[in-house]
Coordinates of C-alpha atoms in Angstrom, one line a residue:
M1298 CA 0.0 0.0 0.0
G1299 CA 3.0 2.3 -0.1
Y1300 CA 4.7 4.1 2.7
R1301 CA 1.6 5.8 4.2
T1302 CA -2.1 6.0 4.0
H1303 CA -2.2 9.3 6.0
T1304 CA 0.1 12.0 7.0
N1305 CA 1.0 12.6 10.7
G1306 CA -1.2 15.7 10.9
E1307 CA -4.6 14.5 9.6
L1308 CA -5.9 11.7 11.9
R1309 CA -8.8 12.7 14.2
A1310 CA -11.3 11.1 16.6
E1311 CA -13.5 10.2 13.6
N1312 CA -10.7 7.9 12.4
I1313 CA -10.8 5.7 15.5
G1314 CA -11.1 2.0 14.5
E1315 CA -9.3 2.5 11.2
T1316 CA -6.1 0.6 10.3
V1317 CA -3.5 3.1 9.0
T1318 CA 0.1 3.2 7.7
L1319 CA 2.2 6.2 8.7
S1320 CA 5.8 7.2 7.9
G1321 CA 8.1 9.9 9.4
W1322 CA 10.8 10.8 11.8
V1323 CA 11.0 9.9 15.4
Q1324 CA 10.6 13.1 17.3
K1325 CA 10.5 11.9 20.9
I1326 CA 10.5 8.5 22.8
R1327 CA 9.1 7.8 26.3
D1328 CA 10.1 4.3 27.3
K1329 CA 8.5 2.8 30.4
G1330 CA 9.8 -0.7 29.6
F1331 CA 6.3 -2.3 29.4
M1332 CA 5.0 0.6 27.4
I1333 CA 6.7 2.9 24.8
W1334 CA 5.3 6.1 23.3
V1335 CA 6.8 7.6 20.2
D1336 CA 6.0 10.9 18.6
L1337 CA 6.2 10.5 14.8
R1338 CA 6.7 13.7 12.9
D1339 CA 6.4 14.8 9.2
R1340 CA 5.8 18.1 7.5
Y1341 CA 2.1 17.9 8.4
G1342 CA 2.3 17.3 12.1
I1343 CA 2.9 14.8 14.9
T1344 CA 1.0 11.6 15.7
Q1345 CA 1.6 9.6 18.9
L1346 CA 2.4 5.9 18.6
I1347 CA 1.9 3.5 21.4
F1348 CA 3.6 0.1 21.9
D1349 CA 2.6 -2.0 25.0
E1350 CA 3.7 -5.5 25.7
E1351 CA 0.1 -6.8 26.4
R1352 CA -1.2 -5.7 22.9
T1353 CA 2.0 -5.5 20.8
S1354 CA 4.1 -8.4 19.6
K1355 CA 7.5 -9.1 21.1
D1356 CA 9.3 -8.4 17.8
V1357 CA 7.7 -5.0 17.4
M1358 CA 8.4 -4.1 21.0
E1359 CA 12.0 -5.0 20.5
I1360 CA 12.4 -2.8 17.4
A1361 CA 10.6 0.1 19.2
S1362 CA 12.9 -0.1 22.2
G1363 CA 15.9 0.3 19.9
L1364 CA 14.6 3.5 18.2
G1365 CA 16.5 6.7 18.4
R1366 CA 15.7 10.4 17.7
E1367 CA 15.3 11.2 14.0
F1368 CA 15.1 7.5 12.9
V1369 CA 12.9 7.3 9.8
I1370 CA 10.3 4.6 10.3
Q1371 CA 7.1 3.2 8.8
V1372 CA 4.4 1.8 11.1
K1373 CA 1.0 0.1 10.6
G1374 CA -1.6 0.0 13.3
D1375 CA -5.0 0.8 14.6
V1376 CA -6.3 4.3 15.5
I1377 CA -7.4 4.2 19.1
E1378 CA -8.7 6.9 21.5
R1379 CA -5.9 8.5 23.5
E1380 CA -6.3 8.2 27.3
S1381 CA -4.7 11.5 28.2
K1382 CA -5.7 13.8 25.4
N1383 CA -3.5 16.7 24.3
P1384 CA -5.6 19.8 23.3
N1385 CA -2.4 21.5 21.9
M1386 CA -2.0 18.9 19.1
N1387 CA -4.3 18.5 16.1
T1388 CA -4.0 14.7 16.5
G1389 CA -4.3 15.0 20.3
D1390 CA -7.5 12.9 20.6
I1391 CA -6.0 9.7 19.1
E1392 CA -2.9 7.5 19.1
I1393 CA -1.8 4.5 17.0
L1394 CA -1.5 1.1 18.5
V1395 CA 1.3 -0.2 16.4
S1396 CA 1.2 -3.8 15.0
E1397 CA 4.0 -3.5 12.4
I1398 CA 7.1 -1.4 12.3
E1399 CA 10.0 -1.0 9.9
V1400 CA 13.1 1.1 10.3
L1401 CA 13.6 2.7 6.9
N1402 CA 16.8 4.5 8.0
A1403 CA 18.6 4.9 11.3
S1404 CA 20.0 8.3 12.3
L1405 CA 23.0 9.6 14.2
T1406 CA 22.1 11.6 17.3
P1407 CA 21.5 15.1 15.9
P1408 CA 23.8 17.9 17.0
F1409 CA 20.9 19.9 18.4
T1410 CA 17.3 19.1 19.4
I1411 CA 14.8 19.1 16.6
E1412 CA 12.2 21.0 18.7
K1413 CA 10.5 24.4 18.5
E1414 CA 12.9 25.7 21.0
T1415 CA 16.3 24.3 20.2
D1416 CA 19.6 24.2 22.0
G1417 CA 21.5 24.8 18.7
G1418 CA 23.3 28.1 18.1
E1419 CA 22.8 29.9 14.8
D1420 CA 26.1 28.8 13.3
L1421 CA 25.5 25.1 14.2
R1422 CA 22.0 25.2 12.8
M1423 CA 23.2 26.8 9.5
K1424 CA 25.9 24.0 9.2
Y1425 CA 23.2 21.4 9.6
R1426 CA 20.4 23.4 7.9
Y1427 CA 18.7 20.3 6.5
L1428 CA 18.1 19.3 10.2
D1429 CA 17.0 22.8 11.1
I1430 CA 14.4 22.7 8.4
R1431 CA 12.8 19.8 10.2
R1432 CA 12.0 22.2 13.1
A1433 CA 8.4 23.6 13.0
P1434 CA 9.4 27.3 13.1
V1435 CA 11.8 27.0 10.1
R1436 CA 9.4 24.7 8.1
N1437 CA 6.5 27.0 8.8
N1438 CA 8.5 30.0 7.6
L1439 CA 9.3 28.3 4.3
M1440 CA 5.6 27.3 3.9
F1441 CA 4.7 30.9 4.7
R1442 CA 7.1 32.2 2.0
H1443 CA 5.4 29.8 -0.5
K1444 CA 2.0 31.2 0.5
V1445 CA 3.2 34.8 -0.2
T1446 CA 4.8 33.9 -3.5
M1447 CA 1.6 32.1 -4.7
A1448 CA -0.5 35.1 -3.7
V1449 CA 1.8 37.4 -5.6
R1450 CA 1.7 35.2 -8.7
N1451 CA -2.1 34.8 -8.6
Y1452 CA -2.7 38.6 -8.2
L1453 CA -0.3 39.6 -11.0
S1454 CA -1.5 36.9 -13.3
D1455 CA -5.1 38.0 -12.7
K1456 CA -4.0 41.6 -13.7
D1457 CA -2.7 40.3 -17.1
F1458 CA 1.0 40.2 -16.1
I1459 CA 3.1 37.5 -17.9
E1460 CA 5.9 35.8 -16.0
V1461 CA 9.0 35.7 -18.2
E1462 CA 12.4 34.3 -17.3
T1463 CA 15.5 36.4 -18.1
P1464 CA 19.1 35.3 -18.4
Y1465 CA 21.4 34.8 -15.4
L1466 CA 24.6 34.9 -17.5
I1467 CA 24.8 38.6 -18.6
K1468 CA 27.3 41.4 -19.1
S1469 CA 29.0 43.3 -16.3
T1470 CA 28.1 47.0 -16.0
P1471 CA 29.9 49.6 -13.9
E1472 CA 26.9 51.2 -12.3
G1473 CA 25.6 50.1 -8.9
A1474 CA 27.2 47.5 -6.7
R1475 CA 29.9 45.1 -7.7
D1476 CA 29.0 42.2 -9.9
F1477 CA 29.7 38.5 -9.3
I1478 CA 31.8 37.5 -12.3
V1479 CA 31.7 34.1 -14.1
P1480 CA 34.7 33.2 -16.4
S1481 CA 33.9 31.9 -19.8
R1482 CA 35.8 28.7 -20.8
M1483 CA 34.8 29.0 -24.4
N1484 CA 35.8 32.7 -24.7
E1485 CA 39.2 33.1 -23.3
G1486 CA 39.7 36.2 -21.2
Q1487 CA 36.0 37.1 -21.3
F1488 CA 33.5 37.0 -18.4
Y1489 CA 29.8 36.9 -17.7
A1490 CA 28.3 38.7 -14.7
L1491 CA 25.4 37.5 -12.6
P1492 CA 22.5 40.0 -12.7
Q1493 CA 22.0 42.5 -9.9
S1494 CA 18.5 42.8 -11.4
P1495 CA 16.9 42.0 -14.8
Q1496 CA 16.6 45.8 -15.4
T1497 CA 17.6 46.1 -19.1
F1498 CA 15.9 42.8 -20.0
K1499 CA 12.6 43.9 -18.6
Q1500 CA 12.8 47.1 -20.5
L1501 CA 13.6 45.1 -23.7
L1502 CA 10.5 43.0 -23.0
M1503 CA 8.5 46.3 -23.1
V1504 CA 10.1 47.2 -26.4
G1505 CA 9.1 43.6 -27.4
G1506 CA 5.4 44.5 -26.7
M1507 CA 4.9 42.2 -23.7
D1508 CA 3.0 45.1 -22.0
K1509 CA 3.0 43.7 -18.4
Y1510 CA 5.8 41.5 -17.2
F1511 CA 6.8 40.0 -13.8
Q1512 CA 9.3 37.5 -12.6
I1513 CA 10.2 36.1 -9.2
V1514 CA 13.9 36.1 -9.7
K1515 CA 17.3 35.6 -8.1
C1516 CA 19.6 38.6 -8.1
F1517 CA 23.2 38.9 -7.0
R1518 CA 25.3 41.7 -5.5
D1519 CA 28.9 41.3 -4.4
E1520 CA 28.6 43.9 -1.7
D1521 CA 30.3 44.3 1.7
L1522 CA 28.1 42.3 3.9
R1523 CA 26.1 43.6 6.8
A1524 CA 23.8 41.8 9.2
D1525 CA 20.8 40.4 7.4
R1526 CA 22.1 41.1 3.9
Q1527 CA 22.5 38.2 1.5
P1528 CA 24.8 38.1 -1.6
E1529 CA 21.9 36.5 -3.4
F1530 CA 18.4 37.6 -2.9
T1531 CA 15.0 37.3 -4.6
Q1532 CA 13.0 40.1 -6.3
I1533 CA 9.4 40.4 -7.5
D1534 CA 10.4 42.2 -10.6
C1535 CA 7.7 44.0 -12.6
E1536 CA 7.4 46.3 -15.6
M1537 CA 4.5 47.9 -17.5
A1538 CA 4.2 49.7 -20.8
F1539 CA 2.1 52.8 -21.6
V1540 CA 2.0 53.9 -17.9
E1541 CA 2.7 57.0 -15.8
Q1542 CA 3.8 57.0 -12.2
E1543 CA 0.2 57.0 -10.9
D1544 CA -0.7 53.8 -12.8
I1545 CA 2.2 52.0 -11.1
L1546 CA 1.5 53.3 -7.6
Q1547 CA -2.2 52.2 -8.0
T1548 CA -1.3 48.7 -9.3
F1549 CA 1.2 47.9 -6.6
E1550 CA -0.9 49.5 -3.8
G1551 CA -3.4 46.9 -5.0
L1552 CA -0.8 44.1 -4.7
T1553 CA 0.3 45.2 -1.2
R1554 CA -3.4 45.5 0.0
H1555 CA -4.1 42.0 -1.4
L1556 CA -1.1 40.5 0.4
L1557 CA -1.9 42.1 3.7
K1558 CA -5.5 41.0 3.5
E1559 CA -4.8 37.5 2.1
I1560 CA -1.8 36.7 4.3
N1561 CA -2.4 38.7 7.5
G1562 CA -6.1 39.4 7.4
V1563 CA -5.4 43.1 7.7
T1564 CA -7.2 45.9 5.7
V1565 CA -5.1 48.9 4.9
D1566 CA -7.0 51.9 3.6
E1567 CA -4.3 54.6 3.2
F1568 CA -1.0 54.6 1.4
P1569 CA 0.3 58.1 2.3
R1570 CA 2.7 59.8 -0.1
M1571 CA 5.7 61.7 1.2
T1572 CA 8.4 63.4 -0.8
Y1573 CA 12.0 62.4 -0.2
D1574 CA 12.8 65.9 1.2
E1575 CA 9.9 65.6 3.6
A1576 CA 10.9 62.2 4.8
M1577 CA 14.5 63.3 5.5
R1578 CA 13.2 66.4 7.3
K1579 CA 10.6 64.7 9.5
Y1580 CA 12.3 61.3 10.1
G1581 CA 16.0 61.6 9.0
N1582 CA 15.8 58.7 6.5
D1583 CA 14.1 57.9 3.2
K1584 CA 12.3 54.8 4.6
P1585 CA 10.5 56.1 7.7
D1586 CA 8.5 53.9 10.1
I1587 CA 5.2 55.8 10.5
R1588 CA 3.6 53.4 12.9
F1589 CA 4.5 55.9 15.7
G1590 CA 5.2 59.6 16.0
M1591 CA 8.4 61.2 17.4
E1592 CA 8.7 63.4 14.3
F1593 CA 11.8 65.6 14.2
G1594 CA 11.6 69.2 15.3
E1595 CA 14.2 71.5 13.7
L1596 CA 15.4 73.9 16.4
N1597 CA 17.9 76.2 14.6
E1598 CA 15.7 79.3 14.9
V1599 CA 14.9 78.8 18.6
A1600 CA 18.3 77.4 19.7
Q1601 CA 21.0 79.5 17.9
H1602 CA 20.4 82.8 19.6
K1603 CA 22.3 82.3 22.9
D1604 CA 26.0 81.7 23.7
F1605 CA 25.9 77.9 23.4
N1606 CA 28.5 77.5 20.7
V1607 CA 27.8 73.8 20.2
F1608 CA 24.5 74.8 18.7
N1609 CA 25.6 78.0 17.1
S1610 CA 28.3 76.3 15.0
A1611 CA 26.0 73.5 13.9
E1612 CA 24.4 73.2 10.5
L1613 CA 21.4 71.6 12.1
V1614 CA 20.0 71.5 15.6
V1615 CA 17.1 68.9 15.8
G1616 CA 15.2 67.0 18.4
I1617 CA 12.6 64.4 19.2
A1618 CA 10.2 64.0 22.1
I1619 CA 10.4 60.6 23.8
P1620 CA 6.9 59.8 25.2
G1621 CA 7.0 59.3 29.0
G1622 CA 10.8 59.8 28.9
N1623 CA 10.8 62.2 31.9
E1624 CA 10.5 59.1 34.1
Y1625 CA 14.1 58.2 33.2
S1626 CA 16.7 58.6 35.9
R1627 CA 19.9 60.6 35.3
K1628 CA 21.7 57.3 35.0
D1629 CA 19.2 56.2 32.3
I1630 CA 19.8 59.4 30.4
D1631 CA 23.6 59.0 30.7
K1632 CA 23.2 55.5 29.2
L1633 CA 21.2 57.0 26.3
I1634 CA 24.0 59.6 25.7
D1635 CA 26.5 56.8 25.7
W1636 CA 24.3 54.9 23.2
V1637 CA 24.3 57.8 20.7
K1638 CA 28.1 58.3 21.1
R1639 CA 28.8 54.7 20.1
P1640 CA 30.7 54.4 16.8
Q1641 CA 27.7 52.8 15.1
V1642 CA 25.7 56.0 15.7
G1643 CA 28.6 58.5 15.9
A1644 CA 27.1 61.5 17.8
K1645 CA 29.4 63.6 19.9
G1646 CA 26.9 64.1 22.6
M1647 CA 23.2 64.8 23.4
V1648 CA 21.3 67.7 25.0
Y1649 CA 18.1 66.7 26.9
V1650 CA 15.1 68.6 28.3
R1651 CA 12.8 67.1 31.0
C1652 CA 9.2 68.1 30.4
N1653 CA 7.9 68.1 34.0
D1654 CA 4.3 67.2 34.9
D1655 CA 3.7 70.8 36.3
G1656 CA 4.5 72.3 32.9
S1657 CA 8.1 73.4 33.9
Y1658 CA 11.3 72.4 32.0
K1659 CA 14.7 71.2 33.2
S1660 CA 17.5 70.8 30.8
S1661 CA 21.2 69.9 30.6
V1662 CA 21.8 73.4 29.2
D1663 CA 19.9 75.5 31.7
K1664 CA 23.0 77.7 31.9
F1665 CA 22.3 79.0 28.4
Y1666 CA 18.5 78.6 27.9
D1667 CA 15.5 79.7 30.0
E1668 CA 12.0 78.2 30.4
E1669 CA 10.7 80.4 27.6
D1670 CA 13.4 78.9 25.2
L1671 CA 12.7 75.4 26.3
A1672 CA 8.9 75.8 25.8
K1673 CA 9.6 76.7 22.2
W1674 CA 11.7 73.5 21.8
A1675 CA 8.8 71.6 23.3
K1676 CA 6.4 73.1 20.8
K1677 CA 8.7 72.4 17.8
T1678 CA 9.1 68.7 18.8
G1679 CA 5.5 68.2 19.9
A1680 CA 6.6 67.3 23.5
K1681 CA 4.0 67.0 26.2
A1682 CA 4.3 67.0 30.0
G1683 CA 6.1 63.8 31.1
D1684 CA 8.2 63.6 27.9
L1685 CA 11.9 63.9 27.4
I1686 CA 13.3 66.0 24.5
C1687 CA 16.5 64.6 23.0
V1688 CA 18.5 67.1 20.9
L1689 CA 21.5 66.4 18.5
S1690 CA 23.4 68.9 16.4
G1691 CA 26.1 69.0 13.8
D1692 CA 26.4 68.4 10.0
A1693 CA 22.8 68.1 8.7
S1694 CA 22.9 64.8 7.0
Q1695 CA 24.9 63.0 9.7
T1696 CA 22.8 64.5 12.5
R1697 CA 19.6 63.4 10.8
A1698 CA 20.9 59.9 10.5
Q1699 CA 22.0 59.8 14.1
L1700 CA 18.6 61.1 15.4
S1701 CA 16.8 58.6 13.1
A1702 CA 18.8 55.8 14.7
L1703 CA 17.9 57.1 18.2
R1704 CA 14.2 57.4 17.2
M1705 CA 14.1 53.8 16.0
E1706 CA 15.9 52.5 19.1
M1707 CA 13.5 54.3 21.4
A1708 CA 10.5 53.1 19.5
T1709 CA 11.8 49.5 19.9
R1710 CA 12.4 50.0 23.6
L1711 CA 8.9 51.5 24.1
G1712 CA 7.2 48.7 22.2
L1713 CA 5.9 51.0 19.4
R1714 CA 7.2 48.8 16.5
K1715 CA 4.4 46.2 16.7
S1716 CA 4.8 43.4 14.2
D1717 CA 1.1 43.0 13.7
E1718 CA 0.6 46.6 12.7
F1719 CA 1.3 47.6 9.1
A1720 CA 1.9 51.2 7.9
P1721 CA 2.7 51.4 4.2
L1722 CA 4.0 54.6 2.7
W1723 CA 5.1 55.8 -0.8
V1724 CA 8.3 58.0 -0.8
I1725 CA 8.4 60.0 -4.1
D1726 CA 10.4 62.7 -5.8
F1727 CA 13.9 61.3 -5.0
P1728 CA 16.9 63.2 -6.3
L1729 CA 17.8 61.9 -9.7
L1730 CA 21.5 62.1 -9.0
E1731 CA 23.7 62.0 -5.9
W1732 CA 27.2 63.4 -5.6
D1733 CA 30.0 60.9 -4.8
E1734 CA 32.9 62.5 -3.0
E1735 CA 35.3 59.6 -3.9
T1736 CA 34.9 59.9 -7.6
E1737 CA 34.0 63.6 -7.6
R1738 CA 31.1 63.1 -9.9
Y1739 CA 27.3 62.5 -9.9
H1740 CA 25.9 59.0 -9.9
A1741 CA 22.4 57.8 -10.6
M1742 CA 20.6 57.5 -7.2
H1743 CA 18.6 54.5 -8.6
H1744 CA 20.0 53.6 -12.0
P1745 CA 20.9 55.4 -15.2
F1746 CA 17.6 54.5 -16.9
T1747 CA 15.4 56.5 -14.5
S1748 CA 13.6 59.4 -16.1
P1749 CA 13.7 62.9 -14.5
K1750 CA 10.4 64.3 -13.4
P1751 CA 8.5 65.9 -16.3
G1752 CA 10.0 69.3 -17.3
Q1753 CA 13.2 68.9 -15.3
M1754 CA 15.5 67.5 -18.0
E1755 CA 16.9 71.0 -18.8
L1756 CA 17.9 71.5 -15.1
L1757 CA 20.6 68.8 -15.6
K1758 CA 22.8 71.3 -17.4
N1759 CA 23.1 73.9 -14.7
D1760 CA 21.8 72.4 -11.4
P1761 CA 22.0 68.6 -11.7
G1762 CA 21.7 68.1 -7.9
A1763 CA 18.2 69.8 -7.9
V1764 CA 16.7 67.4 -10.5
K1765 CA 14.0 65.1 -9.1
A1766 CA 13.6 61.5 -10.4
N1767 CA 10.3 60.1 -11.6
A1768 CA 11.0 57.4 -9.0
Y1769 CA 9.2 55.9 -6.0
D1770 CA 9.9 53.6 -3.1
L1771 CA 7.3 51.6 -1.2
V1772 CA 8.1 51.5 2.5
L1773 CA 6.4 49.2 5.0
N1774 CA 7.1 49.5 8.7
G1775 CA 10.4 51.3 8.2
N1776 CA 11.7 49.0 5.5
E1777 CA 11.9 49.7 1.8
I1778 CA 10.0 46.7 0.3
G1779 CA 9.9 48.0 -3.2
G1780 CA 11.4 50.6 -5.5
G1781 CA 11.1 51.7 -9.1
S1782 CA 10.8 54.4 -11.6
I1783 CA 9.4 55.6 -14.9
R1784 CA 12.1 54.8 -17.4
I1785 CA 13.7 56.9 -20.1
F1786 CA 12.5 55.4 -23.5
D1787 CA 14.0 57.9 -25.9
K1788 CA 17.5 57.2 -27.3
E1789 CA 18.6 60.8 -27.4
I1790 CA 17.5 61.5 -23.8
Q1791 CA 19.2 58.2 -22.6
S1792 CA 22.3 59.3 -24.4
K1793 CA 22.3 62.7 -22.6
M1794 CA 21.8 60.9 -19.3
F1795 CA 24.9 58.8 -19.9
D1796 CA 26.8 62.1 -20.7
Y1797 CA 25.7 63.7 -17.4
L1798 CA 26.8 60.5 -15.6
G1799 CA 30.3 60.8 -17.0
F1800 CA 30.1 58.0 -19.6
T1801 CA 32.1 58.6 -22.8
K1802 CA 30.1 57.8 -26.0
E1803 CA 32.3 54.8 -26.4
E1804 CA 31.6 53.5 -22.9
A1805 CA 27.9 54.1 -23.2
K1806 CA 27.8 52.2 -26.5
A1807 CA 30.0 49.3 -25.2
Q1808 CA 27.9 48.9 -22.0
F1809 CA 24.4 49.7 -23.2
G1810 CA 24.5 49.9 -27.0
F1811 CA 21.9 47.1 -27.3
L1812 CA 19.4 49.0 -25.2
M1813 CA 20.0 52.3 -27.2
D1814 CA 19.6 50.3 -30.4
A1815 CA 16.3 48.9 -29.2
F1816 CA 15.0 52.3 -28.4
Q1817 CA 15.2 53.1 -32.2
Y1818 CA 12.6 50.6 -33.0
G1819 CA 9.6 52.1 -31.3
A1820 CA 10.1 51.8 -27.5
P1821 CA 6.9 52.5 -25.6
P1822 CA 6.7 54.7 -22.5
H1823 CA 7.3 52.3 -19.6
G1824 CA 8.1 51.9 -16.0
G1825 CA 8.3 49.4 -13.2
I1826 CA 9.1 48.3 -9.7
A1827 CA 10.9 45.5 -7.9
F1828 CA 9.9 44.2 -4.5
G1829 CA 12.5 42.5 -2.2
L1830 CA 10.7 39.2 -1.6
D1831 CA 12.9 38.1 1.3
R1832 CA 12.3 41.3 3.3
L1833 CA 8.6 41.5 2.4
V1834 CA 8.0 37.9 3.5
A1835 CA 9.9 38.6 6.8
I1836 CA 7.7 41.7 7.6
L1837 CA 4.5 39.9 6.7
G1838 CA 5.7 37.1 8.9
G1839 CA 6.2 39.5 11.8
Q1840 CA 9.9 39.0 12.0
E1841 CA 13.1 41.1 11.4
T1842 CA 15.5 38.5 10.0
I1843 CA 15.3 37.5 6.3
R1844 CA 17.5 34.5 6.9
D1845 CA 14.7 32.8 8.8
F1846 CA 12.7 32.7 5.5
I1847 CA 15.4 31.5 3.2
A1848 CA 15.9 27.7 2.8
F1849 CA 19.7 27.8 2.6
P1850 CA 21.0 31.2 3.6
K1851 CA 24.6 32.5 3.7
N1852 CA 26.1 33.7 7.0
N1853 CA 27.2 37.3 7.7
A1854 CA 30.5 36.7 5.9
G1855 CA 28.7 35.5 2.7
R1856 CA 29.6 31.9 3.3
D1857 CA 27.5 28.8 3.0
V1858 CA 28.8 26.9 6.0
M1859 CA 26.8 23.8 5.2
I1860 CA 28.4 23.1 1.8
D1861 CA 31.6 25.2 2.6
A1862 CA 31.3 27.7 -0.3
P1863 CA 33.0 29.7 -1.7
A1864 CA 35.8 27.2 -2.2
V1865 CA 39.2 26.9 -3.9
L1866 CA 39.2 25.5 -7.5
D1867 CA 41.8 22.9 -8.4
E1868 CA 44.6 23.9 -10.9
E1869 CA 43.0 21.9 -13.8
Q1870 CA 39.8 23.9 -13.5
L1871 CA 41.6 27.2 -13.3
E1872 CA 43.7 26.3 -16.3
E1873 CA 40.6 25.3 -18.3
L1874 CA 39.0 28.7 -17.4
H1875 CA 42.2 30.5 -18.4
L1876 CA 42.6 31.7 -14.9
K1877 CA 45.8 29.9 -14.0
V1878 CA 48.5 32.2 -12.7
T1879 CA 51.9 31.1 -14.0
A1880 CA 55.1 32.1 -12.2
Q1881 CA 57.4 34.5 -14.1
P1882 CA 60.9 33.1 -14.9

């Protein structure tokens, strides 16, 4: 009859009296000598098996007594009512009185317990990831990811999007992060690159008349690694023809609403829109978490009129109000000052103001500022009685980043970043270009195919830093989950953009000549967006770490510790790929 008639998660009280065959892994054994209970696990759940010497043959009892954790077994037996029922298990009303058993495969003792709460550290679990996947939390995360990707596919397919696969072996381009490079054995001295995104291919699909494209696709970036960043990641990549920005925002608000409703049962009515400049001014970053307040209050005009040189010499003086922060002791505040002075944040210090319950104020700079001054600070930051105002100052961009870090830290400490609350937001009107001090030239903030806002192309000549991009990011709970733009679709305008970005005509032709050529054959207006699937799934799943939702993730050093990759190639392979370094005579 095969290995099983049922899975280990489906038998219920109505199955009592049936004879069934089950297969799976031994989760747990409780051996009383005359009676043995075994929890049998598979992807679908756990079923309790019972062996007792009065009702079970001697041979079967003998095999049962020799079982170990993670043995793979097949059993046949009768479904009977469980004496001590377990309301926490779906199969908790029944157990299987085993009449036949076969060990399909024995197992070594696993290096950590295969339980919901395990004793294995992260490195150990990554080394034995195939065992970690047997644990319910990891398995459930992978099943959750599947559910999200199916919801995405169904929604986009219903909206007439066509899924098209694009190549993985492509050409290296100088823009953006570093490429992973693949040597070509057949073409000596030449190399493919793995795609950072299918950007040019999806634009070519629009030239090809596909109209609406999507792909759930692997992308690769050889970047310096930070916590929770993977060298390979998955995008929901989308492009549409004959669209303006509004069409794309409406379409992908719809997708996000659909996912929140379908996956989380949450209805979201509003997708506020905020310009990049406003986001930086109010929150200090371009992906603000708007589940809570603590908006920035700029204090230059109310703090730079006294003899406090720290503020007077600063480009920006800015503060936030910590709700209920006046309860903090001096020791607590000193710890907060130490926190902002850590190298990861980089502030030189912090000024604070206590907003007392009686309406008075007490600050760390009372020597320079009176109650009337501090009341103006409270008004600018929206501080109320019982709050604590925290003020940083210095270079504008650095200070905003430092205060943003403090805002997020305090929100976490105060429990304001609730994983079951969802606050989406569109950030629009990004700068088209950003100045790079190292190369002393402008770079595309998104990529060189992004169109300027209508009517701003001429600004590129005289004031390139002021030009706004026809670009948009979708932010959810303080994370950028998607970003895109309306593309340039005219060869002449694209050529000018390459000029402004410092490409020579020869470089532009060598790198992107195929796209420029395609634009000569009737390219339609088009635009698109790409969602980071790993991050999106983690947020919908109420967690912070994307690794938990990836079957076989890399560690923080970009290594796969399970298969030990990357690895050294042998000399013969290197020679075949024309990579062998020969010693000079």
